[in-house]
Amino acid sequence: MSNATASSTTDPGTDTTNVADRDKARRWREGGSEPLLRVRDLRVTFQRQGAEPFEAVQGVSFDVHPGQTVGLVGESGCGKSVTSLAIMGLLPERGNKVSGTVDYEGTNLLELSDQQMRDKRGKDIAMVFQDPLSSLNPVIPIGLQVTEVLERHRGMSRKAATPVARELLDRVGIPDPDRRLRDYPHQLSGGMRQRALIAIALACQPRLLIADEPTTALDVTIQAQILALLKELVEETGTALVMITHDLGVVAGLCDEVNVLYGGRIVERGDRHDLFAQPRHPYTNGLLASIPRMDAPRGQRLVPIPGSVSDNLPWTSACAFAPRCSQPIEVCTQKMPELEEHHQRALRCFNPVEVSR
Amino acid sequence: MTPSPMDPRPNAKKDRIDSLAQTAGGSGATATAVKDVHVGAAGKVKDTGGVSLIASAWSRLRRNPVFLIGAAITVVFVLLALFAPLIAPHDASKRLPQLLENLTPGNIPGPMSGSPLGSDEFGRDLLSRLIVGARQTLIVGVFATLFGLTGGIALGTLAGAFGGWVDSLVMRVVDVMLSVPSLLLAVSIAALAPKPSQWTVIIAIATVQVPIFARLLRGSMLAQRGSDHVLAARALGVKQSSIVFRHMLPNSLGPVIVQSTLVLATSIIDAAALSFLGLGNPDDRQPEWGQMLGAAQGLIQDYPHLAFYPAACIIVVALGFTLMGESLREALDPKSRR
Ligand SMILES: Nc1ncnc2c1ncn2[C@@H]1O[C@H](COP(=O)(O)OP(=O)(O)OP(=O)(O)O)[C@@H](O)[C@H]1O
Ligand SMILES: [Mg+2]
């Protein structure tokens, strides 16, 4: 299990294609099952006094089907976290405007009251954050932080919840769970803390889990373990997973479908295998070229994407990626490319990468 | 530094409280920043925060002479106060025959065997009165600080938990209270009481402390509100009340508790000042340092030692609490961690 993840981490989209996996992904796409989460034209604008309003998310749309794992990929500052916080209704109360729809099983989460949203969070939709240490309350033992959710959403007493909490810690692979229940967060290792957070998030068996860079703060071997655990748990429980990451290796090992974000908009979407085998957007292509691949010829250099996010053009009048693009054409700086869907792929580009194979 | 009771710049006072809250609230951010460096350098998450912070603070405090002196003074003072009746050589409220023998309108007897500091103006043993006075001083200081702390925590929690207009309202009231020099406010409140007593002093001083604690707590509560673990708790749908009382408040109390050792020093000085002005317990069978100082006022020309001893006690004890509180705060401030 962890082997498979580890190898595909360094080896995205090669001939190890799992046919059954791909079929499953196709079914979500074609089978017309109702999506669990349907995000449409999500926009988040931050307004600060004295500063220009800043649109961090500019009309993002994607679906998550029951049991599906969807990746949101993009570099720092492209709006991944803001998207997830907007879905969860966790953006600060003031200073921002959210529009669009976030349908979860047919209800628009953006229209729910605070109280209704609190009842959904942790029970129907849960979230795992990037930094496992600061995401745990330092003054409360781990056990209490697990039972807290169980008490809240499953109406259990502390006493009834404790064995369940123990079970959960055991399930996520924390050794000696009885002792760990009484431990404080700083007494656990980084990997164990993240395991504990996953246990807490999955305590009430949510149907959707959003993981915002859950492995970024961990070292590489632990990363692989945590990803393997996540994969195992979502497969076992049928939980749909939105995996937010800037690491294509993570996506390769885990996701059925991948959305690539750039500057607050989706620039490419596709089935994991198709996307890795045949990236069409120069940005996706650049991302793939900038990570090491096992199947690349020896001596081939890694190619970083030149420039940084600060070079972006505004999407309204151009392609934001144009200044950093490897193959810009004239029109790229004159108007905005639309996201066009074809053959289960979506692409926002005037001059896509040639299909090679 | 102990804020001088007559601080002419109320805004300086406010800023100071806010910066205190910030150092405390910033601890989370600083810890994260430090940790990010570790992540980058070693690819591993280092353990920070929690008990390790307290443990490292303690290891530094143990070697800090300022803290040790402050703590020693405080411990001696507290022991004296607790066991005053056992330690005092005589009954502090009784006139002693051997002192009365020499007491004439023109002469207050000085040190003699059995009475190392001599007599007070009524033939009572001065040393015993000082020792028993420690108890009154401790009672006033501790109760005033406890009440002030309670009130401040209540107001600060209200403001920090709800935010919005509740926050604005509470903080305006707090600002108004802070804008009046604290001793003046305490004097006014104590003067309102129909009959001066120890408790009017306690209540007056507690009232003056409420805004200090409220502002400090509100600051660190606001910092907690934006912290990752509160966001994580919100992401789990945890009830608002649990978020406030389980996740925000316990993590915000540190600076407030540390500050209370400093405030104890001010309240001892303020209590002495109120008693000195005759706003404290008028019954001199229960001696209190400020009250003794007030009584010695008229005799200061001929018998300066009667004023010197209680004044010295007040200064030393206030200094002890200040040294201890100041080094505690420094030790717990993540910015000063070495
Ligand atoms: N509360 C806020 N107020 C103003 N701007 C914000 C706020 N939160 C985020 N932003 C801005 O929104 C943009 C997107 O931020 P976001 O946190 O979603 O990035 P990200 O894709 O998650 O990056 P990373 O990989 O670093 O986590 C950034 O430019 C950021 O500065
Ligand atoms: Mg982020």
XYZ file of C-alpha atoms and ligand atoms in Angstrom:
727
model
C 0.000 0.000 0.000
C 2.542 2.548 1.094
C 4.822 1.071 -1.515
C 2.383 1.827 -4.259
C 2.025 5.391 -3.077
C 5.709 5.894 -2.710
C 6.475 4.673 -6.178
C 3.780 6.682 -7.863
C 4.899 9.699 -5.893
C 8.086 9.783 -7.830
C 6.562 8.279 -10.916
C 3.449 10.118 -12.000
C 1.373 8.978 -14.910
C 3.421 6.184 -16.360
C 2.491 2.793 -17.687
C 1.625 1.493 -14.216
C -1.869 2.760 -15.016
C -4.424 0.950 -13.003
C -7.182 0.174 -15.477
C -9.802 -0.506 -12.825
C -8.987 2.818 -11.234
C -9.422 4.634 -14.452
C -12.741 2.948 -15.110
C -13.959 4.035 -11.730
C -13.039 7.607 -12.483
C -14.809 7.421 -15.825
C -17.940 6.192 -14.141
C -18.058 9.262 -11.937
C -17.751 11.353 -14.993
C -20.143 9.602 -17.316
C -22.384 7.602 -15.034
C -24.290 10.735 -14.103
C -24.223 10.033 -10.378
C -25.293 13.163 -8.545
C -22.217 15.018 -7.315
C -21.821 15.232 -3.563
C -20.320 18.678 -3.808
C -21.017 20.996 -6.694
C -19.060 24.225 -6.674
C -20.177 26.731 -9.281
C -18.620 30.061 -10.096
C -17.184 30.493 -6.620
C -15.735 33.947 -6.132
C -14.046 35.350 -3.056
C -13.111 39.008 -2.909
C -11.141 40.460 -0.028
C -11.909 44.073 0.716
C -9.624 45.955 2.992
C -10.073 49.555 3.957
C -7.784 51.702 1.905
C -6.687 48.828 -0.324
C -7.905 47.694 -3.716
C -10.395 44.829 -3.476
C -8.555 41.605 -4.238
C -10.314 38.690 -5.912
C -8.478 35.626 -4.605
C -10.873 33.102 -6.170
C -12.337 34.111 -9.513
C -15.148 31.823 -10.528
C -14.017 28.330 -9.638
C -16.311 25.448 -10.559
C -15.791 21.771 -9.890
C -17.642 18.644 -8.797
C -16.839 16.039 -6.207
C -18.708 12.755 -6.498
C -19.334 10.437 -3.566
C -16.165 8.530 -2.798
C -14.128 10.434 -5.338
C -10.785 12.035 -4.635
C -10.361 15.375 -6.325
C -7.141 17.350 -6.344
C -6.805 21.121 -6.261
C -3.293 21.870 -7.390
C -1.426 25.099 -7.836
C 1.428 27.125 -6.479
C 1.395 29.246 -3.350
C -1.147 32.044 -3.374
C -3.324 30.695 -6.176
C -6.345 30.528 -3.886
C -6.485 26.895 -2.830
C -6.911 27.552 0.858
C -9.344 30.380 0.291
C -11.459 28.062 -1.879
C -11.561 25.428 0.839
C -12.312 27.932 3.584
C -15.113 29.406 1.491
C -16.642 25.952 1.049
C -16.440 25.378 4.804
C -17.795 28.835 5.605
C -14.677 29.583 7.627
C -13.518 32.813 6.044
C -13.304 35.774 8.420
C -16.702 37.345 9.102
C -15.651 40.715 7.804
C -13.594 41.990 4.927
C -14.589 39.530 2.242
C -17.394 38.795 -0.166
C -18.249 35.287 -1.329
C -20.491 34.598 -4.301
C -21.460 31.625 -6.446
C -22.911 28.374 -5.165
C -21.536 25.516 -3.125
C -24.134 22.744 -3.306
C -23.636 19.940 -0.852
C -26.224 17.222 -1.504
C -28.480 19.848 -3.012
C -28.217 22.533 -0.308
C -26.278 25.667 -1.005
C -23.856 25.932 1.886
C -23.309 29.623 1.244
C -26.936 30.322 2.131
C -27.003 28.394 5.390
C -27.108 30.194 8.714
C -24.107 30.061 11.040
C -25.882 27.557 13.246
C -26.818 25.259 10.347
C -23.284 25.435 9.054
C -21.878 24.562 12.488
C -24.079 21.472 12.505
C -22.673 20.402 9.136
C -19.021 21.062 9.858
C -17.295 18.133 11.443
C -20.312 15.930 10.822
C -20.907 16.050 7.061
C -17.799 17.906 5.942
C -14.533 17.838 7.819
C -11.181 19.395 7.223
C -7.540 18.590 7.897
C -5.114 21.488 7.999
C -1.521 21.916 7.028
C 0.196 22.402 10.362
C -0.653 19.580 12.735
C 0.905 21.195 15.788
C -0.806 24.533 15.649
C -4.104 22.916 14.615
C -4.358 21.126 17.941
C -5.249 22.930 21.131
C -2.025 22.941 23.168
C -3.686 22.894 26.581
C -6.074 19.984 26.074
C -5.182 16.275 25.922
C -5.620 14.592 22.535
C -8.367 12.345 23.868
C -10.535 15.264 24.827
C -10.120 16.792 21.393
C -11.405 13.590 19.806
C -14.289 13.098 22.217
C -15.261 16.739 21.820
C -16.441 16.148 18.230
C -18.156 12.907 19.141
C -20.005 14.620 21.968
C -20.910 17.496 19.711
C -22.220 15.645 16.674
C -23.079 12.163 17.839
C -24.598 13.198 21.144
C -22.361 10.821 23.071
C -21.397 11.272 26.686
C -17.716 11.754 27.432
C -17.691 8.271 28.916
C -19.238 6.627 25.885
C -17.023 8.588 23.543
C -13.722 7.611 25.131
C -13.580 4.018 23.845
C -14.607 5.286 20.410
C -11.800 7.830 20.526
C -9.391 5.084 21.504
C -10.591 3.010 18.579
C -10.137 5.942 16.214
C -6.581 6.609 17.328
C -5.872 2.931 16.910
C -7.398 2.998 13.433
C -5.161 5.823 12.255
C -2.130 3.891 13.427
C -1.224 5.658 16.643
C 0.550 3.147 18.854
C -0.497 2.791 22.484
C -3.719 4.775 22.016
C -4.713 4.520 25.674
C -1.678 6.519 26.701
C -1.941 8.903 23.768
C -5.496 9.839 24.737
C -4.033 11.454 27.831
C -1.073 13.047 26.042
C -0.884 16.697 25.083
C -0.187 17.682 21.462
C 3.438 18.635 22.099
C 4.119 15.136 23.392
C 3.342 13.609 19.993
C 5.579 13.542 16.953
C 4.579 15.542 13.892
C 3.322 12.503 12.032
C 1.343 11.299 15.015
C -0.253 14.695 15.426
C -1.406 14.626 11.835
C -2.762 11.126 12.389
C -4.631 12.411 15.425
C -6.062 15.269 13.363
C -7.196 12.809 10.719
C -8.823 10.718 13.442
C -10.621 13.805 14.737
C -11.748 14.816 11.241
C -13.075 11.355 10.451
C -14.587 10.764 13.904
C -18.145 11.455 12.789
C -17.755 9.712 9.431
C -18.197 12.767 7.234
C -19.032 12.191 3.569
C -16.563 14.811 2.471
C -13.090 15.489 3.762
C -11.089 18.513 2.688
C -7.373 18.154 3.267
C -5.420 21.393 2.876
C -1.802 20.425 2.264
C -1.937 17.805 5.024
C 1.633 16.668 4.506
C 3.512 19.888 3.828
C 4.745 20.265 7.407
C 5.962 16.664 7.635
C 9.163 15.024 6.549
C 9.206 12.930 3.415
C 8.863 9.421 4.838
C 6.065 10.529 7.142
C 4.397 12.264 4.183
C 4.143 8.988 2.335
C 2.710 7.262 5.387
C 0.084 9.927 5.955
C -0.940 9.879 2.286
C -1.203 6.106 2.364
C -3.324 6.328 5.485
C -5.608 8.943 3.949
C -6.026 6.879 0.816
C -6.779 3.765 2.789
C -9.302 5.524 5.014
C -11.228 7.248 2.241
C -11.404 4.013 0.279
C -12.547 2.074 3.293
C -15.211 4.546 4.390
C -16.240 5.835 0.965
C -15.469 9.382 2.024
C -14.985 11.829 -0.800
C -11.722 13.734 -0.526
C -10.711 17.128 -1.789
C -6.956 17.098 -1.733
C -5.342 20.514 -1.774
C -1.674 20.506 -2.581
C 1.080 22.131 -4.556
C 2.780 18.783 -4.931
C 1.929 16.864 -8.087
C 3.477 13.778 -6.529
C 0.724 13.770 -3.935
C -1.888 14.110 -6.648
C -0.401 11.275 -8.644
C -0.685 8.860 -5.777
C -4.114 9.810 -4.633
C -6.455 11.731 -6.876
C -9.003 10.518 -9.387
C -9.444 13.914 -10.924
C -7.218 16.948 -10.822
C -8.034 20.646 -11.028
C -5.075 22.879 -11.733
C -5.492 26.385 -10.382
C -3.613 29.434 -11.486
C -4.197 32.911 -10.098
C -7.594 32.068 -8.666
C -8.970 30.284 -11.749
C -8.970 26.731 -12.939
C -6.718 26.445 -15.978
C -6.903 22.722 -16.578
C -8.909 19.787 -15.340
C -8.724 16.152 -16.155
C -8.580 12.583 -15.063
C -5.312 12.043 -13.229
C -3.889 9.621 -15.801
C -4.877 11.666 -18.809
C -3.590 14.825 -17.260
C -0.229 13.375 -16.359
C 0.134 11.512 -19.630
C -0.876 14.457 -21.718
C -0.828 17.870 -20.025
C -2.311 20.475 -22.368
C -1.877 23.687 -20.409
C 1.687 25.024 -20.465
C 1.420 25.630 -16.707
C 0.529 21.997 -15.984
C 3.211 20.957 -18.391
C 5.702 23.178 -16.597
C 4.702 21.769 -13.219
C 5.226 18.243 -14.501
C 8.557 19.125 -16.056
C 9.721 20.631 -12.811
C 9.344 17.446 -10.756
C 11.735 14.504 -10.972
C 10.458 11.481 -12.886
C 11.714 7.954 -12.674
C 11.100 7.291 -16.344
C 12.953 10.337 -17.624
C 16.182 9.678 -19.528
C 19.272 9.968 -17.348
C 20.850 13.359 -17.257
C 17.706 15.212 -18.299
C 17.478 18.497 -16.451
C 14.528 19.611 -14.369
C 12.939 22.700 -15.850
C 11.521 25.177 -13.353
C 8.743 27.529 -14.417
C 10.371 30.956 -14.807
C 9.132 34.013 -12.923
C 6.766 34.112 -9.991
C 3.139 34.811 -9.180
C 3.955 38.506 -8.949
C 4.369 38.559 -12.745
C 0.693 37.684 -13.221
C -1.469 39.720 -15.568
C -5.054 40.356 -14.491
C -7.302 37.570 -15.795
C -9.901 40.061 -16.978
C -7.809 41.323 -19.860
C -5.325 38.528 -20.591
C -4.122 35.107 -19.650
C -2.594 35.593 -16.201
C 0.068 33.011 -16.968
C 1.200 34.612 -20.232
C 4.310 36.385 -18.854
C 5.691 33.072 -17.550
C 4.447 30.894 -20.379
C 6.847 28.922 -22.541
C 4.786 29.382 -25.700
C 2.738 32.589 -25.560
C 1.069 33.905 -28.702
C -0.177 37.378 -29.357
C -3.757 36.846 -28.257
C -2.628 35.639 -24.827
C -1.994 39.197 -23.650
C -5.090 40.637 -25.307
C -8.026 38.748 -23.875
C -8.860 36.101 -21.368
C -9.067 32.480 -22.493
C -12.287 30.698 -21.446
C -12.360 27.344 -19.725
C -13.429 24.982 -22.495
C -14.615 21.447 -21.857
C -13.846 18.688 -24.325
C -13.434 14.971 -23.948
C -13.713 14.984 -20.177
C -10.984 17.528 -20.003
C -11.226 21.218 -19.411
C -8.653 23.683 -20.573
C -8.184 27.430 -20.446
C -5.559 28.160 -23.068
C -5.201 29.741 -26.524
C -2.111 27.804 -27.444
C -2.157 24.417 -25.700
C 0.742 22.021 -25.637
C 0.812 19.763 -28.709
C -0.518 16.246 -28.277
C 2.551 14.099 -28.668
C 1.437 10.531 -28.281
C 7.949 48.278 35.458
C 5.194 48.937 37.887
C 2.966 51.586 36.409
C 3.164 54.624 38.606
C -0.247 55.109 40.159
C -0.369 58.686 38.974
C 0.612 58.074 35.392
C 0.049 61.411 33.679
C -0.316 59.747 30.276
C -3.309 57.408 30.248
C -2.622 56.516 26.638
C 0.813 55.264 27.525
C -0.912 52.949 29.964
C -3.233 51.609 27.271
C -0.428 51.090 24.811
C 1.579 49.255 27.380
C -1.270 46.847 28.106
C -1.811 46.271 24.414
C 1.823 45.563 23.767
C 1.753 43.067 26.610
C -1.199 41.326 25.034
C 0.604 41.303 21.740
C 3.734 39.671 23.022
C 1.495 37.011 24.457
C -0.703 36.677 21.418
C 2.301 36.788 19.169
C 3.669 33.718 20.854
C 1.675 31.520 18.525
C 2.856 33.318 15.446
C 6.444 33.410 16.600
C 6.399 29.740 17.406
C 5.064 28.998 13.952
C 7.666 31.145 12.284
C 10.428 29.496 14.242
C 9.065 26.115 13.376
C 8.888 26.905 9.690
C 12.599 27.493 9.785
C 13.039 24.085 11.333
C 10.841 22.517 8.696
C 12.875 24.058 5.962
C 16.201 23.224 7.513
C 15.710 19.708 8.721
C 12.480 18.685 7.072
C 11.212 17.808 10.502
C 8.737 19.379 12.835
C 10.384 20.349 16.084
C 8.476 20.258 19.310
C 7.674 23.723 20.538
C 5.138 25.216 22.883
C 3.200 23.664 25.708
C 5.161 22.317 28.631
C 8.438 22.714 26.802
C 7.888 26.485 26.865
C 7.237 26.383 30.591
C 10.152 24.034 31.165
C 12.573 26.254 29.272
C 11.214 29.311 31.068
C 11.799 27.597 34.407
C 15.325 26.564 33.548
C 16.118 30.184 32.762
C 14.310 31.541 35.811
C 16.240 29.275 38.131
C 19.453 30.950 37.072
C 18.075 34.479 37.069
C 19.199 36.392 40.197
C 16.486 39.011 39.712
C 13.827 36.340 39.884
C 15.476 34.646 42.842
C 15.637 37.871 44.848
C 12.038 38.728 43.998
C 10.859 35.237 44.841
C 12.810 35.219 48.125
C 11.266 38.520 49.233
C 7.827 37.282 48.248
C 8.202 33.983 50.067
C 9.454 35.646 53.264
C 6.616 38.150 53.097
C 3.955 35.493 52.531
C 5.314 33.298 55.350
C 5.412 36.288 57.698
C 1.868 37.178 56.785
C 0.534 33.647 57.162
C 2.149 32.965 60.508
C 2.124 36.545 61.809
C 0.525 35.835 65.210
C 3.003 33.023 65.857
C 6.047 35.003 64.790
C 5.224 38.341 66.397
C 6.902 38.555 69.824
C 3.957 40.407 71.375
C 0.290 41.031 70.839
C 0.220 43.856 68.323
C -2.971 45.402 69.724
C -1.879 45.464 73.399
C 0.023 48.239 75.119
C 2.982 46.671 76.830
C 3.713 47.621 80.451
C 7.477 47.737 79.973
C 7.033 50.145 77.062
C 4.370 52.200 78.817
C 6.740 52.753 81.719
C 8.954 54.884 79.542
C 6.228 56.389 77.420
C 5.715 60.028 78.188
C 4.238 62.745 75.977
C 7.773 63.824 75.128
C 9.367 60.421 74.718
C 8.573 57.303 72.697
C 10.844 54.501 73.913
C 13.323 53.140 71.379
C 14.752 49.645 71.077
C 15.016 47.700 74.300
C 15.333 44.065 75.266
C 12.212 42.162 74.198
C 11.253 44.953 71.838
C 13.927 45.299 69.170
C 12.320 48.204 67.320
C 10.910 49.923 70.366
C 7.439 51.222 70.885
C 4.892 52.994 68.748
C 3.240 56.179 69.931
C 0.813 54.251 72.169
C 3.249 51.887 73.801
C 2.689 48.921 71.498
C 5.519 46.814 70.143
C 6.502 48.210 66.737
C 8.021 44.990 65.408
C 4.914 42.988 66.236
C 2.775 45.579 64.555
C 4.881 45.441 61.411
C 4.663 41.654 61.291
C 0.929 41.585 61.845
C 0.623 44.418 59.346
C 2.106 42.118 56.716
C -0.984 39.953 57.037
C -3.378 42.843 56.430
C -1.293 44.006 53.503
C -1.306 40.538 51.966
C -5.045 40.157 52.459
C -5.754 43.475 50.798
C -3.302 42.876 47.945
C -4.417 39.344 47.195
C -8.144 39.920 47.449
C -8.005 43.136 45.468
C -6.029 41.388 42.739
C -8.308 38.347 42.766
C -11.426 40.464 42.462
C -9.809 42.633 39.823
C -8.721 39.519 37.947
C -12.206 38.036 38.098
C -13.833 41.202 36.863
C -11.197 41.678 34.188
C -11.512 38.110 32.963
C -15.287 38.451 32.767
C -15.129 41.695 30.781
C -12.193 40.607 28.637
C -13.853 37.305 27.760
C -17.052 39.100 26.862
C -15.207 41.477 24.557
C -12.844 38.918 23.070
C -15.457 36.230 22.556
C -18.204 38.245 20.952
C -16.279 40.949 19.174
C -18.393 43.443 17.251
C -20.471 45.943 19.210
C -20.106 44.072 22.522
C -16.362 44.434 22.143
C -16.643 48.122 21.263
C -18.942 48.850 24.190
C -16.848 47.002 26.754
C -13.633 48.480 25.489
C -14.995 52.037 25.567
C -15.944 51.574 29.225
C -12.513 50.115 29.893
C -10.819 53.002 28.101
C -12.733 55.549 30.159
C -11.649 53.792 33.344
C -8.066 53.641 32.155
C -8.063 57.314 31.288
C -8.573 58.283 34.946
C -5.330 57.981 36.946
C -5.730 54.789 38.888
C -5.057 56.116 42.382
C -7.465 58.984 41.839
C -10.115 56.511 40.747
C -9.424 54.282 43.735
C -9.641 57.237 46.111
C -12.948 58.325 44.602
C -14.414 54.857 44.866
C -13.190 54.364 48.424
C -14.561 57.770 49.379
C -18.017 56.706 48.170
C -18.214 54.065 50.889
C -20.327 55.117 53.891
C -17.786 53.767 56.372
C -14.126 53.206 55.583
C -12.989 49.634 56.107
C -10.565 47.106 54.763
C -13.154 45.972 52.249
C -13.712 49.410 50.771
C -9.984 49.470 50.068
C -10.133 46.039 48.465
C -13.098 46.922 46.290
C -11.665 50.276 45.278
C -8.368 48.744 44.217
C -10.014 45.789 42.508
C -12.129 48.176 40.443
C -9.047 50.012 39.310
C -7.470 46.748 38.166
C -10.459 45.460 36.211
C -9.735 47.501 33.067
C -6.064 46.485 33.047
C -6.881 42.800 33.078
C -9.830 43.214 30.722
C -7.764 44.931 28.072
C -4.922 42.473 28.402
C -7.165 39.425 28.174
C -9.164 40.827 25.294
C -5.938 41.351 23.368
C -4.774 37.793 23.752
C -8.287 36.449 23.123
C -8.344 38.277 19.801
C -4.997 36.727 18.918
C -6.366 33.295 19.831
C -9.399 33.897 17.665
C -7.238 33.956 14.569
C -5.135 30.990 15.646
C -4.983 27.729 13.735
C -6.387 25.556 16.464
C -9.422 27.770 16.889
C -9.954 27.617 13.130
C -9.601 23.840 13.329
C -12.125 23.697 16.153
C -14.518 25.822 14.121
C -13.983 23.479 11.180
C -15.288 20.709 13.414
C -18.463 22.609 14.216
C -17.537 22.928 17.890
C -20.057 25.064 19.763
C -19.296 28.721 20.257
C -19.270 28.360 24.039
C -16.738 25.520 23.926
C -14.606 27.486 21.518
C -14.519 30.397 23.924
C -14.117 28.533 27.199
C -12.151 25.510 26.101
C -10.084 26.724 23.179
C -9.636 30.481 23.510
C -9.726 31.358 27.212
C -7.265 28.780 28.613
C -4.761 29.717 25.947
C -5.164 33.434 26.670
C -4.766 33.409 30.425
C -0.958 33.154 30.606
C -0.114 36.856 30.239
C -2.980 37.820 32.519
C -1.737 35.555 35.290
C 1.801 36.844 34.926
C 0.538 40.397 34.955
C -1.310 39.754 38.195
C 1.977 39.320 40.079
C 2.931 42.778 38.879
C -0.468 44.153 39.747
C -0.117 42.732 43.257
C 2.779 45.123 43.758
C 0.743 48.117 42.623
C -2.200 47.128 44.723
C -0.045 46.900 47.834
C 1.216 50.397 47.193
C -2.269 51.664 46.399
C -3.693 50.018 49.510
C -1.060 51.687 51.616
C -1.866 54.998 49.975
C -5.578 54.643 50.690
C -4.970 53.683 54.317
C -2.530 56.537 54.625
C -5.278 58.896 53.455
C -7.565 57.478 56.125
C -9.778 55.615 53.669
C -8.815 52.201 55.022
C -9.612 50.344 58.188
C -9.738 52.973 60.945
C -9.310 50.393 63.700
C -5.625 50.514 64.598
C -5.820 47.348 66.655
C -5.481 45.667 63.263
C -2.352 47.377 62.004
C -1.712 47.890 58.329
C 1.453 49.432 56.910
C -0.206 52.360 55.162
C -2.249 53.083 58.245
C 0.896 52.982 60.432
C 2.575 55.323 58.014
C -0.384 57.690 58.221
C -0.302 57.633 62.014
C 3.428 58.306 62.057
C 2.969 61.366 59.899
C 2.612 63.845 62.739
C 5.640 62.494 64.558
C 7.976 62.315 61.613
C 10.110 65.229 62.852
C 11.054 63.630 66.147
C 10.575 59.931 65.443
C 11.292 59.291 61.757
C 11.792 55.575 62.410
C 8.051 55.193 63.038
C 7.464 56.146 59.407
C 10.587 54.560 58.049
C 9.841 50.949 58.994
C 6.357 50.615 57.459
C 7.475 52.558 54.403
C 10.480 50.293 53.960
C 8.247 47.229 54.277
C 5.897 48.525 51.588
C 8.752 49.299 49.243
C 10.570 46.007 49.726
C 7.458 43.879 49.261
C 6.302 45.811 46.211
C 9.800 45.478 44.801
C 9.763 41.721 45.448
C 6.533 41.215 43.520
C 7.701 43.473 40.738
C 11.029 41.714 40.308
C 9.341 38.336 40.311
C 6.543 39.314 37.951
C 8.871 41.106 35.590
C 11.280 38.199 35.278
C 8.383 35.757 34.940
C 7.029 37.757 32.069
C 10.379 38.011 30.420
C 10.938 34.270 30.766
C 7.570 33.424 29.245
C 7.863 35.899 26.409
C 8.852 33.865 23.364
C 10.603 36.864 21.857
C 13.206 36.824 24.608
C 13.864 33.102 24.330
C 17.468 32.281 23.720
N -7.842 37.074 4.938
C -7.296 37.500 3.806
N -7.298 38.802 3.492
C -6.746 39.238 2.346
N -6.176 38.454 1.430
C -6.130 37.142 1.665
C -6.683 36.586 2.874
N -6.491 35.249 2.852
C -5.848 34.989 1.700
N -5.636 36.111 0.974
C -4.993 36.191 -0.340
O -5.614 35.289 -1.194
C -4.669 34.683 -2.054
C -4.840 33.195 -2.038
O -4.460 32.721 -0.780
P -4.514 31.185 -0.397
O -4.226 31.112 1.060
O -5.769 30.578 -0.862
O -3.292 30.581 -1.198
P -2.898 29.057 -1.317
O -3.146 28.654 -2.715
O -3.564 28.271 -0.251
O -1.346 29.129 -1.067
P -0.438 28.188 -0.166
O 0.008 27.083 -1.047
O 0.709 29.089 0.199
O -1.224 27.755 1.013
C -3.310 35.125 -1.570
O -2.815 36.066 -2.486
C -3.547 35.762 -0.252
O -2.709 36.865 -0.073
Mg -2.910 27.345 1.575
